[in-house]
mmCIF file of C-alpha atoms in Angstrom:
data_model
loop_
_atom_site.group_PDB
_atom_site.id
_atom_site.type_symbol
_atom_site.label_atom_id
_atom_site.label_comp_id
_atom_site.label_asym_id
_atom_site.label_seq_id
_atom_site.Cartn_x
_atom_site.Cartn_y
_atom_site.Cartn_z
ATOM 1 C CA UNK A 1 7.544 16.551 41.127
ATOM 2 C CA UNK A 2 6.213 15.452 44.585
ATOM 3 C CA UNK A 3 5.888 11.692 44.879
ATOM 4 C CA UNK A 4 7.630 10.723 41.618
ATOM 5 C CA UNK A 5 10.058 8.057 41.563
ATOM 6 C CA UNK A 6 13.660 8.852 40.135
ATOM 7 C CA UNK A 7 15.099 6.293 37.741
ATOM 8 C CA UNK A 8 18.605 6.218 36.863
ATOM 9 C CA UNK A 9 19.373 5.287 33.209
ATOM 10 C CA UNK A 10 22.420 3.115 32.236
ATOM 11 C CA UNK A 11 25.385 5.293 30.937
ATOM 12 C CA UNK A 12 25.077 3.836 27.495
ATOM 13 C CA UNK A 13 21.466 5.220 27.144
ATOM 14 C CA UNK A 14 22.356 8.817 28.032
ATOM 15 C CA UNK A 15 23.583 9.990 24.615
ATOM 16 C CA UNK A 16 20.383 8.499 22.985
ATOM 17 C CA UNK A 17 18.242 10.347 25.273
ATOM 18 C CA UNK A 18 20.208 13.632 25.143
ATOM 19 C CA UNK A 19 19.805 13.525 21.318
ATOM 20 C CA UNK A 20 16.039 13.572 21.866
ATOM 21 C CA UNK A 21 15.037 9.857 21.743
ATOM 22 C CA UNK A 22 12.103 9.582 24.065
ATOM 23 C CA UNK A 23 11.781 5.812 24.071
ATOM 24 C CA UNK A 24 12.765 3.881 27.266
ATOM 25 C CA UNK A 25 13.703 0.265 26.707
ATOM 26 C CA UNK A 26 14.672 -2.468 29.152
ATOM 27 C CA UNK A 27 18.212 -1.909 28.090
ATOM 28 C CA UNK A 28 18.037 1.827 28.877
ATOM 29 C CA UNK A 29 18.616 0.734 32.556
ATOM 30 C CA UNK A 30 21.326 -1.503 34.277
ATOM 31 C CA UNK A 31 18.628 -3.205 36.340
ATOM 32 C CA UNK A 32 15.232 -4.573 35.607
ATOM 33 C CA UNK A 33 12.487 -1.837 36.222
ATOM 34 C CA UNK A 34 9.299 -2.936 37.865
ATOM 35 C CA UNK A 35 6.530 -0.435 37.559
ATOM 36 C CA UNK A 36 2.814 0.060 37.420
ATOM 37 C CA UNK A 37 1.237 1.044 33.984
ATOM 38 C CA UNK A 38 1.165 4.762 33.606
ATOM 39 C CA UNK A 39 3.500 5.556 36.512
ATOM 40 C CA UNK A 40 5.162 8.964 36.266
ATOM 41 C CA UNK A 41 8.803 9.072 36.895
ATOM 42 C CA UNK A 42 11.874 11.529 36.483
ATOM 43 C CA UNK A 43 14.730 10.190 34.556
ATOM 44 C CA UNK A 44 18.317 10.986 35.570
ATOM 45 C CA UNK A 45 21.851 10.159 34.500
ATOM 46 C CA UNK A 46 24.259 7.943 36.628
ATOM 47 C CA UNK A 47 25.561 11.189 38.152
ATOM 48 C CA UNK A 48 22.024 12.449 38.852
ATOM 49 C CA UNK A 49 21.678 14.992 35.990
ATOM 50 C CA UNK A 50 18.128 15.494 34.916
ATOM 51 C CA UNK A 51 17.207 14.094 31.633
ATOM 52 C CA UNK A 52 13.373 14.080 31.386
ATOM 53 C CA UNK A 53 9.967 13.486 32.813
ATOM 54 C CA UNK A 54 8.497 10.215 31.694
ATOM 55 C CA UNK A 55 5.554 7.793 32.069
ATOM 56 C CA UNK A 56 6.032 4.032 32.190
ATOM 57 C CA UNK A 57 4.016 1.587 30.100
ATOM 58 C CA UNK A 58 4.720 -1.628 28.048
ATOM 59 C CA UNK A 59 4.528 -0.871 24.392
ATOM 60 C CA UNK A 60 6.215 -3.046 21.749
ATOM 61 C CA UNK A 61 9.850 -3.359 22.954
ATOM 62 C CA UNK A 62 9.595 -0.267 25.261
ATOM 63 C CA UNK A 63 8.806 0.233 28.876
ATOM 64 C CA UNK A 64 8.150 3.897 28.807
ATOM 65 C CA UNK A 65 8.441 7.240 27.098
ATOM 66 C CA UNK A 66 9.921 10.698 28.034
ATOM 67 C CA UNK A 67 7.041 13.048 27.461
ATOM 68 C CA UNK A 68 9.017 16.290 28.422
ATOM 69 C CA UNK A 69 12.517 17.497 28.606
ATOM 70 C CA UNK A 70 11.423 20.231 31.100
ATOM 71 C CA UNK A 71 11.885 19.407 34.716
ATOM 72 C CA UNK A 72 8.760 19.344 36.702
ATOM 73 C CA UNK A 73 6.312 19.342 33.782
ATOM 74 C CA UNK A 74 3.126 17.652 34.612
ATOM 75 C CA UNK A 75 1.409 15.016 32.520
ATOM 76 C CA UNK A 76 -2.187 16.293 32.766
ATOM 77 C CA UNK A 77 -4.952 18.242 31.073
ATOM 78 C CA UNK A 78 -3.020 21.408 30.643
ATOM 79 C CA UNK A 79 -0.136 19.529 29.000
ATOM 80 C CA UNK A 80 -2.328 17.691 26.628
ATOM 81 C CA UNK A 81 -3.996 20.821 25.739
ATOM 82 C CA UNK A 82 -0.859 22.418 24.569
ATOM 83 C CA UNK A 83 0.168 19.511 22.471
ATOM 84 C CA UNK A 84 -3.152 19.303 20.685
ATOM 85 C CA UNK A 85 -3.059 23.198 20.025
ATOM 86 C CA UNK A 86 0.375 22.721 18.452
ATOM 87 C CA UNK A 87 -0.677 19.761 16.414
ATOM 88 C CA UNK A 88 -3.690 21.564 15.204
ATOM 89 C CA UNK A 89 -1.664 24.685 14.148
ATOM 90 C CA UNK A 90 0.769 22.692 11.898
ATOM 91 C CA UNK A 91 -2.191 20.931 10.119
ATOM 92 C CA UNK A 92 -3.967 24.123 9.217
ATOM 93 C CA UNK A 93 -3.626 23.404 5.508
ATOM 94 C CA UNK A 94 -5.002 19.871 5.822
ATOM 95 C CA UNK A 95 -7.886 20.960 7.990
ATOM 96 C CA UNK A 96 -8.936 23.430 5.316
ATOM 97 C CA UNK A 97 -8.137 21.312 2.315
ATOM 98 C CA UNK A 98 -10.900 21.099 -0.318
ATOM 99 C CA UNK A 99 -9.413 17.956 -1.904
ATOM 100 C CA UNK A 100 -8.562 15.900 1.169
ATOM 101 C CA UNK A 101 -10.529 15.315 4.361
ATOM 102 C CA UNK A 102 -8.693 12.386 5.889
ATOM 103 C CA UNK A 103 -5.264 12.355 7.422
ATOM 104 C CA UNK A 104 -3.273 11.875 10.576
ATOM 105 C CA UNK A 105 -4.452 14.570 13.171
ATOM 106 C CA UNK A 106 -1.902 13.588 15.940
ATOM 107 C CA UNK A 107 1.104 11.454 15.711
ATOM 108 C CA UNK A 108 2.217 10.134 19.139
ATOM 109 C CA UNK A 109 5.716 11.277 20.180
ATOM 110 C CA UNK A 110 6.093 13.294 17.185
ATOM 111 C CA UNK A 111 3.384 15.617 18.336
ATOM 112 C CA UNK A 112 4.131 15.374 22.174
ATOM 113 C CA UNK A 113 2.074 12.549 23.555
ATOM 114 C CA UNK A 114 3.866 9.217 23.058
ATOM 115 C CA UNK A 115 1.690 6.104 22.729
ATOM 116 C CA UNK A 116 -1.450 7.956 21.175
ATOM 117 C CA UNK A 117 -2.208 8.596 17.506
ATOM 118 C CA UNK A 118 -5.430 10.174 16.186
ATOM 119 C CA UNK A 119 -6.695 9.894 12.603
ATOM 120 C CA UNK A 120 -9.229 12.136 11.122
ATOM 121 C CA UNK A 121 -11.905 10.851 8.843
ATOM 122 C CA UNK A 122 -14.153 13.696 7.345
ATOM 123 C CA UNK A 123 -15.493 15.155 10.550
ATOM 124 C CA UNK A 124 -14.816 12.156 12.803
ATOM 125 C CA UNK A 125 -11.707 11.058 14.832
ATOM 126 C CA UNK A 126 -10.186 7.646 15.674
ATOM 127 C CA UNK A 127 -8.012 7.437 18.772
ATOM 128 C CA UNK A 128 -5.372 4.636 18.839
ATOM 129 C CA UNK A 129 -4.074 3.834 22.326
ATOM 130 C CA UNK A 130 -0.807 1.746 22.139
ATOM 131 C CA UNK A 131 -0.342 0.853 25.886
ATOM 132 C CA UNK A 132 -2.363 0.439 28.970
ATOM 133 C CA UNK A 133 -0.321 3.109 30.415
ATOM 134 C CA UNK A 134 -1.317 5.990 28.225
ATOM 135 C CA UNK A 135 -4.949 4.768 28.302
ATOM 136 C CA UNK A 136 -5.077 5.539 32.101
ATOM 137 C CA UNK A 137 -4.947 9.202 31.042
ATOM 138 C CA UNK A 138 -7.793 8.988 28.644
ATOM 139 C CA UNK A 139 -10.247 11.301 30.628
ATOM 140 C CA UNK A 140 -7.820 14.316 30.494
ATOM 141 C CA UNK A 141 -6.664 13.544 26.985
ATOM 142 C CA UNK A 142 -10.135 13.379 25.551
ATOM 143 C CA UNK A 143 -11.296 16.519 27.388
ATOM 144 C CA UNK A 144 -8.361 18.444 26.075
ATOM 145 C CA UNK A 145 -8.968 17.172 22.510
ATOM 146 C CA UNK A 146 -12.722 18.216 22.798
ATOM 147 C CA UNK A 147 -11.532 21.726 23.862
ATOM 148 C CA UNK A 148 -9.125 22.135 20.800
ATOM 149 C CA UNK A 149 -11.148 20.241 18.155
ATOM 150 C CA UNK A 150 -14.765 21.220 19.031
ATOM 151 C CA UNK A 151 -15.788 20.583 15.270
ATOM 152 C CA UNK A 152 -15.159 16.937 15.327
ATOM 153 C CA UNK A 153 -18.606 15.367 15.378
ATOM 154 C CA UNK A 154 -17.767 11.975 16.993
ATOM 155 C CA UNK A 155 -14.840 10.003 18.177
ATOM 156 C CA UNK A 156 -13.930 6.392 18.219
ATOM 157 C CA UNK A 157 -11.020 4.400 19.818
ATOM 158 C CA UNK A 158 -8.755 1.548 19.151
ATOM 159 C CA UNK A 159 -7.090 -0.153 22.197
ATOM 160 C CA UNK A 160 -4.089 -1.574 20.144
ATOM 161 C CA UNK A 161 -2.462 -3.153 23.187
ATOM 162 C CA UNK A 162 -5.268 -5.574 23.263
ATOM 163 C CA UNK A 163 -4.390 -8.982 21.475
ATOM 164 C CA UNK A 164 -8.087 -9.548 20.393
ATOM 165 C CA UNK A 165 -9.259 -7.016 17.832
ATOM 166 C CA UNK A 166 -13.016 -7.744 18.549
ATOM 167 C CA UNK A 167 -12.445 -6.049 21.941
ATOM 168 C CA UNK A 168 -10.256 -3.345 20.617
ATOM 169 C CA UNK A 169 -12.672 -0.964 19.094
ATOM 170 C CA UNK A 170 -15.139 1.332 20.679
ATOM 171 C CA UNK A 171 -17.117 4.753 20.527
ATOM 172 C CA UNK A 172 -16.091 7.470 22.762
ATOM 173 C CA UNK A 173 -18.400 10.510 22.313
ATOM 174 C CA UNK A 174 -20.483 12.596 19.876
ATOM 175 C CA UNK A 175 -22.545 11.299 17.081
ATOM 176 C CA UNK A 176 -21.763 7.943 15.450
ATOM 177 C CA UNK A 177 -20.462 7.989 11.823
ATOM 178 C CA UNK A 178 -22.395 6.347 9.094
ATOM 179 C CA UNK A 179 -21.079 2.872 7.997
ATOM 180 C CA UNK A 180 -19.660 3.028 5.603
ATOM 181 C CA UNK A 181 -18.357 6.659 6.068
ATOM 182 C CA UNK A 182 -17.054 8.198 2.838
ATOM 183 C CA UNK A 183 -13.827 10.255 3.071
ATOM 184 C CA UNK A 184 -11.807 12.014 0.409
ATOM 185 C CA UNK A 185 -8.181 11.958 -0.404
ATOM 186 C CA UNK A 186 -6.830 13.954 -3.265
ATOM 187 C CA UNK A 187 -10.429 14.090 -4.572
ATOM 188 C CA UNK A 188 -10.808 10.183 -4.672
ATOM 189 C CA UNK A 189 -13.526 8.713 -2.419
ATOM 190 C CA UNK A 190 -12.828 5.930 0.028
ATOM 191 C CA UNK A 191 -15.359 3.826 2.117
ATOM 192 C CA UNK A 192 -14.212 3.610 5.762
ATOM 193 C CA UNK A 193 -15.571 1.759 8.699
ATOM 194 C CA UNK A 194 -14.632 3.347 11.910
ATOM 195 C CA UNK A 195 -15.951 0.883 14.356
ATOM 196 C CA UNK A 196 -14.902 -2.600 12.790
ATOM 197 C CA UNK A 197 -11.912 -3.836 14.609
ATOM 198 C CA UNK A 198 -8.392 -2.331 14.026
ATOM 199 C CA UNK A 199 -8.569 -1.505 10.397
ATOM 200 C CA UNK A 200 -10.782 1.352 8.908
ATOM 201 C CA UNK A 201 -10.202 0.581 5.197
ATOM 202 C CA UNK A 202 -7.390 2.765 4.114
ATOM 203 C CA UNK A 203 -3.770 3.431 5.347
ATOM 204 C CA UNK A 204 -3.399 7.201 5.462
ATOM 205 C CA UNK A 205 0.448 7.275 5.346
ATOM 206 C CA UNK A 206 0.466 6.363 1.607
ATOM 207 C CA UNK A 207 -1.406 9.598 0.598
ATOM 208 C CA UNK A 208 1.486 11.168 -1.417
ATOM 209 C CA UNK A 209 2.352 7.789 -3.089
ATOM 210 C CA UNK A 210 -1.392 7.372 -4.305
ATOM 211 C CA UNK A 211 -1.373 10.934 -5.615
ATOM 212 C CA UNK A 212 1.676 10.414 -7.735
ATOM 213 C CA UNK A 213 0.515 6.968 -8.895
ATOM 214 C CA UNK A 214 -2.767 8.568 -9.987
ATOM 215 C CA UNK A 215 -1.181 11.784 -11.598
ATOM 216 C CA UNK A 216 2.135 10.348 -12.947
ATOM 217 C CA UNK A 217 2.669 6.740 -12.936
ATOM 218 C CA UNK A 218 -0.684 5.068 -13.790
ATOM 219 C CA UNK A 219 -2.179 7.086 -16.738
ATOM 220 C CA UNK A 220 -2.565 4.717 -19.729
ATOM 221 C CA UNK A 221 -0.844 1.792 -17.897
ATOM 222 C CA UNK A 222 -1.680 -1.624 -16.747
ATOM 223 C CA UNK A 223 -1.448 -1.726 -12.935
ATOM 224 C CA UNK A 224 -0.955 -4.783 -10.603
ATOM 225 C CA UNK A 225 -1.739 -4.033 -7.011
ATOM 226 C CA UNK A 226 -0.276 -6.716 -4.707
ATOM 227 C CA UNK A 227 -1.452 -7.191 -1.097
ATOM 228 C CA UNK A 228 -4.223 -4.871 -2.244
ATOM 229 C CA UNK A 229 -6.300 -4.936 1.013
ATOM 230 C CA UNK A 230 -9.347 -2.672 -0.005
ATOM 231 C CA UNK A 231 -7.875 -1.585 -3.211
ATOM 232 C CA UNK A 232 -6.848 1.955 -2.391
ATOM 233 C CA UNK A 233 -3.942 1.947 -4.867
ATOM 234 C CA UNK A 234 -6.036 0.382 -7.623
ATOM 235 C CA UNK A 235 -8.779 2.994 -7.239
ATOM 236 C CA UNK A 236 -6.247 5.887 -7.303
ATOM 237 C CA UNK A 237 -4.631 4.342 -10.517
ATOM 238 C CA UNK A 238 -8.081 3.996 -12.168
ATOM 239 C CA UNK A 239 -9.083 7.423 -11.303
ATOM 240 C CA UNK A 240 -5.742 8.573 -12.813
ATOM 241 C CA UNK A 241 -6.571 6.869 -16.159
ATOM 242 C CA UNK A 242 -4.916 3.476 -15.801
ATOM 243 C CA UNK A 243 -5.786 1.390 -18.887
ATOM 244 C CA UNK A 244 -6.465 -1.580 -16.411
ATOM 245 C CA UNK A 245 -5.943 -2.506 -12.740
ATOM 246 C CA UNK A 246 -5.619 -5.953 -11.098
ATOM 247 C CA UNK A 247 -5.887 -6.237 -7.417
ATOM 248 C CA UNK A 248 -4.582 -9.308 -5.331
ATOM 249 C CA UNK A 249 -5.107 -10.149 -1.682
ATOM 250 C CA UNK A 250 -5.657 -13.396 0.117
ATOM 251 C CA UNK A 251 -8.347 -11.917 2.545
ATOM 252 C CA UNK A 252 -11.789 -12.754 1.458
ATOM 253 C CA UNK A 253 -13.211 -9.346 2.495
ATOM 254 C CA UNK A 254 -10.875 -7.779 -0.184
ATOM 255 C CA UNK A 255 -13.247 -8.588 -3.032
ATOM 256 C CA UNK A 256 -16.304 -6.729 -1.830
ATOM 257 C CA UNK A 257 -14.326 -3.903 -0.316
ATOM 258 C CA UNK A 258 -12.387 -3.320 -3.456
ATOM 259 C CA UNK A 259 -15.609 -3.307 -5.518
ATOM 260 C CA UNK A 260 -17.042 -0.904 -3.114
ATOM 261 C CA UNK A 261 -14.198 1.556 -3.684
ATOM 262 C CA UNK A 262 -14.536 1.408 -7.412
ATOM 263 C CA UNK A 263 -18.369 1.876 -7.207
ATOM 264 C CA UNK A 264 -18.438 4.995 -4.994
ATOM 265 C CA UNK A 265 -16.025 6.666 -7.486
ATOM 266 C CA UNK A 266 -18.286 5.907 -10.359
ATOM 267 C CA UNK A 267 -16.017 3.237 -11.805
ATOM 268 C CA UNK A 268 -17.272 -0.216 -12.854
ATOM 269 C CA UNK A 269 -15.470 -3.077 -10.917
ATOM 270 C CA UNK A 270 -16.237 -5.175 -14.037
ATOM 271 C CA UNK A 271 -13.695 -3.222 -15.909
ATOM 272 C CA UNK A 272 -10.937 -4.292 -13.521
ATOM 273 C CA UNK A 273 -9.718 -7.675 -12.173
ATOM 274 C CA UNK A 274 -9.932 -8.460 -8.377
ATOM 275 C CA UNK A 275 -8.448 -11.794 -7.176
ATOM 276 C CA UNK A 276 -8.831 -13.302 -3.705
ATOM 277 C CA UNK A 277 -5.740 -15.487 -3.668
ATOM 278 C CA UNK A 278 -2.298 -15.701 -2.218
ATOM 279 C CA UNK A 279 -0.053 -13.089 -3.986
ATOM 280 C CA UNK A 280 2.749 -15.610 -4.505
ATOM 281 C CA UNK A 281 0.288 -18.094 -6.157
ATOM 282 C CA UNK A 282 -0.802 -15.284 -8.363
ATOM 283 C CA UNK A 283 2.641 -14.382 -9.430
ATOM 284 C CA UNK A 284 3.231 -18.052 -10.517
ATOM 285 C CA UNK A 285 -0.242 -17.944 -12.404
ATOM 286 C CA UNK A 286 0.809 -14.715 -14.117
ATOM 287 C CA UNK A 287 4.097 -16.242 -15.186
ATOM 288 C CA UNK A 288 2.368 -19.331 -16.656
ATOM 289 C CA UNK A 289 -0.061 -16.912 -18.556
ATOM 290 C CA UNK A 290 2.898 -14.836 -19.689
ATOM 291 C CA UNK A 291 1.125 -11.729 -18.226
ATOM 292 C CA UNK A 292 3.057 -8.488 -18.063
ATOM 293 C CA UNK A 293 2.241 -5.424 -16.035
ATOM 294 C CA UNK A 294 3.464 -1.713 -16.684
ATOM 295 C CA UNK A 295 3.261 -0.643 -12.916
ATOM 296 C CA UNK A 296 3.504 -3.121 -9.913
ATOM 297 C CA UNK A 297 2.662 -1.869 -6.493
ATOM 298 C CA UNK A 298 4.020 -3.899 -3.572
ATOM 299 C CA UNK A 299 2.953 -2.844 0.047
ATOM 300 C CA UNK A 300 3.023 -6.097 1.992
ATOM 301 C CA UNK A 301 2.485 -6.615 5.672
ATOM 302 C CA UNK A 302 5.616 -7.034 7.812
ATOM 303 C CA UNK A 303 4.740 -10.625 8.456
ATOM 304 C CA UNK A 304 1.992 -12.844 7.076
ATOM 305 C CA UNK A 305 1.085 -16.550 7.421
ATOM 306 C CA UNK A 306 -1.188 -18.521 5.119
ATOM 307 C CA UNK A 307 -1.905 -22.238 5.106
ATOM 308 C CA UNK A 308 0.773 -22.719 2.414
ATOM 309 C CA UNK A 309 3.566 -20.367 3.461
ATOM 310 C CA UNK A 310 4.984 -17.727 5.853
ATOM 311 C CA UNK A 311 6.186 -14.315 4.618
ATOM 312 C CA UNK A 312 8.575 -11.978 6.237
ATOM 313 C CA UNK A 313 9.697 -8.692 4.837
ATOM 314 C CA UNK A 314 13.112 -8.998 6.521
ATOM 315 C CA UNK A 315 13.694 -12.493 4.843
ATOM 316 C CA UNK A 316 11.582 -12.611 1.751
ATOM 317 C CA UNK A 317 11.171 -9.259 0.117
ATOM 318 C CA UNK A 318 14.110 -9.514 -2.219
ATOM 319 C CA UNK A 319 13.101 -12.895 -3.633
ATOM 320 C CA UNK A 320 9.524 -11.681 -4.078
ATOM 321 C CA UNK A 321 10.723 -8.764 -6.209
ATOM 322 C CA UNK A 322 12.773 -11.159 -8.339
ATOM 323 C CA UNK A 323 9.577 -12.971 -9.073
ATOM 324 C CA UNK A 324 7.702 -9.839 -9.859
ATOM 325 C CA UNK A 325 10.473 -8.727 -12.320
ATOM 326 C CA UNK A 326 9.295 -11.732 -14.389
ATOM 327 C CA UNK A 327 5.796 -10.375 -14.765
ATOM 328 C CA UNK A 328 6.761 -6.773 -15.442
ATOM 329 C CA UNK A 329 6.828 -5.079 -18.897
ATOM 330 C CA UNK A 330 9.952 -4.076 -20.737
ATOM 331 C CA UNK A 331 9.907 -0.539 -19.213
ATOM 332 C CA UNK A 332 7.970 -1.662 -16.144
ATOM 333 C CA UNK A 333 7.830 0.448 -12.977
ATOM 334 C CA UNK A 334 7.719 -0.741 -9.357
ATOM 335 C CA UNK A 335 6.343 1.073 -6.160
ATOM 336 C CA UNK A 336 8.023 -0.935 -3.587
ATOM 337 C CA UNK A 337 7.045 -0.228 0.028
ATOM 338 C CA UNK A 338 7.610 -1.254 3.579
ATOM 339 C CA UNK A 339 6.059 -0.051 6.973
ATOM 340 C CA UNK A 340 8.176 -2.469 9.033
ATOM 341 C CA UNK A 341 10.179 -0.331 11.446
ATOM 342 C CA UNK A 342 12.637 -3.181 11.984
ATOM 343 C CA UNK A 343 13.395 -3.279 8.251
ATOM 344 C CA UNK A 344 15.821 -0.464 7.965
ATOM 345 C CA UNK A 345 15.890 1.755 4.856
ATOM 346 C CA UNK A 346 19.555 0.702 4.092
ATOM 347 C CA UNK A 347 18.689 -2.918 4.151
ATOM 348 C CA UNK A 348 15.470 -2.396 2.187
ATOM 349 C CA UNK A 349 17.359 -0.536 -0.567
ATOM 350 C CA UNK A 350 20.064 -3.199 -0.645
ATOM 351 C CA UNK A 351 17.475 -5.947 -0.973
ATOM 352 C CA UNK A 352 15.690 -4.208 -3.959
ATOM 353 C CA UNK A 353 19.125 -3.666 -5.695
ATOM 354 C CA UNK A 354 20.055 -7.313 -5.063
ATOM 355 C CA UNK A 355 16.789 -8.500 -6.790
ATOM 356 C CA UNK A 356 17.514 -6.500 -10.006
ATOM 357 C CA UNK A 357 21.122 -7.426 -9.942
ATOM 358 C CA UNK A 358 20.397 -11.114 -9.726
ATOM 359 C CA UNK A 359 18.016 -10.884 -12.572
ATOM 360 C CA UNK A 360 20.552 -8.970 -14.712
ATOM 361 C CA UNK A 361 18.230 -6.031 -15.128
ATOM 362 C CA UNK A 362 19.223 -2.375 -15.390
ATOM 363 C CA UNK A 363 17.239 -0.072 -13.279
ATOM 364 C CA UNK A 364 16.958 3.449 -11.717
ATOM 365 C CA UNK A 365 15.368 4.681 -8.558
ATOM 366 C CA UNK A 366 12.940 7.401 -9.737
ATOM 367 C CA UNK A 367 11.645 8.690 -6.358
ATOM 368 C CA UNK A 368 11.722 7.922 -2.801
ATOM 369 C CA UNK A 369 8.985 8.551 -0.188
ATOM 370 C CA UNK A 370 8.781 8.581 3.560
ATOM 371 C CA UNK A 371 6.009 9.505 5.874
ATOM 372 C CA UNK A 372 3.741 12.485 4.828
ATOM 373 C CA UNK A 373 3.940 15.694 6.709
ATOM 374 C CA UNK A 374 1.093 14.915 9.113
ATOM 375 C CA UNK A 375 2.870 11.862 10.354
ATOM 376 C CA UNK A 376 5.215 13.928 12.401
ATOM 377 C CA UNK A 377 8.275 12.016 13.672
ATOM 378 C CA UNK A 378 11.102 12.421 16.241
ATOM 379 C CA UNK A 379 14.453 12.500 14.337
ATOM 380 C CA UNK A 380 16.313 10.807 17.143
ATOM 381 C CA UNK A 381 13.802 7.861 17.206
ATOM 382 C CA UNK A 382 14.370 6.093 13.836
ATOM 383 C CA UNK A 383 11.484 3.695 14.415
ATOM 384 C CA UNK A 384 9.003 6.476 14.332
ATOM 385 C CA UNK A 385 9.843 7.215 10.730
ATOM 386 C CA UNK A 386 9.055 3.596 9.644
ATOM 387 C CA UNK A 387 7.562 3.983 5.955
ATOM 388 C CA UNK A 388 10.040 3.513 3.065
ATOM 389 C CA UNK A 389 8.827 3.510 -0.413
ATOM 390 C CA UNK A 390 10.955 3.319 -3.569
ATOM 391 C CA UNK A 391 9.665 3.833 -7.177
ATOM 392 C CA UNK A 392 11.961 1.760 -9.481
ATOM 393 C CA UNK A 393 12.082 2.004 -13.249
ATOM 394 C CA UNK A 394 13.403 -0.926 -15.344
ATOM 395 C CA UNK A 395 15.558 -0.061 -18.283
#
């Protein structure tokens, strides 16, 4: 405890923290807090009652995190070692899985070290640092990780607090992964690139959704994958026996990346359609051609800007779904997703219902997904459980 500053939180923040929310925001304090990145402090109530041990760092809208509710606990190698041991133990089944060798190995505050996530890619790991403050503890964190996960062959990092993604990616230790590096999810292969900017080629939080698309929703169906990125949903659908898939993404890289995913799974890209174009332009094109799809996957970025338009999930999701209803088949199914933490589940569901109501279409919600089990969350911190997916069936 020696040398630590004591910070008093505002009374209005006490109940949140006592419920287990580790995030410290500017509004958690009555006065502006000045600090150096990574500074360790003790947090107390206005009457001096101990609340938690914390480190300070700018991350999104926060200025720090409580890392321990135990008074006097250090933020050091021994602490990190314990968090990694615990995280490893709860992922035993994934670590020994024969069908999946890529998943979230460590999930920030959900696993005890706020500001750090670690993803596993078939023998290799990628660290994502979300603040300069947590990055200052890199040496002890990496040493503890090596102790607990000796089988990991090589480790990369993404410094996500950087604005420029060209400077965000780097190699830490071990042997370098091949490029592309093939990983397996539910026996489907995906090509990943561990040292090319922020993105690796697959979003691991949609594992269960892709499995159900492959096994339940896609067989024999025509599938439209909007905002398709590298075509992960399309390939899962095709591997499950979809009659045909169409992938649409505005990024030029999406064409070669999606073709690659089909090819490494023994599928011909020529049997599927891949369009490099604005999703909204494609919807209008499909309307003019009177195209209809049995399953439509919608997993957009929280915010996107092209030369022609700006898209925000908070403002535009409902209208987009209305447009997509026009190109869905009579019994069409929708997989509607958002990873925007600011887009609350209640508002998301309300927007989806509004879209179907405005079109006069009867529907039912078949299934709902959140984050998979490896993306551990803190119940008291709603933003950590960001993923919302609804499967909606037209009647």
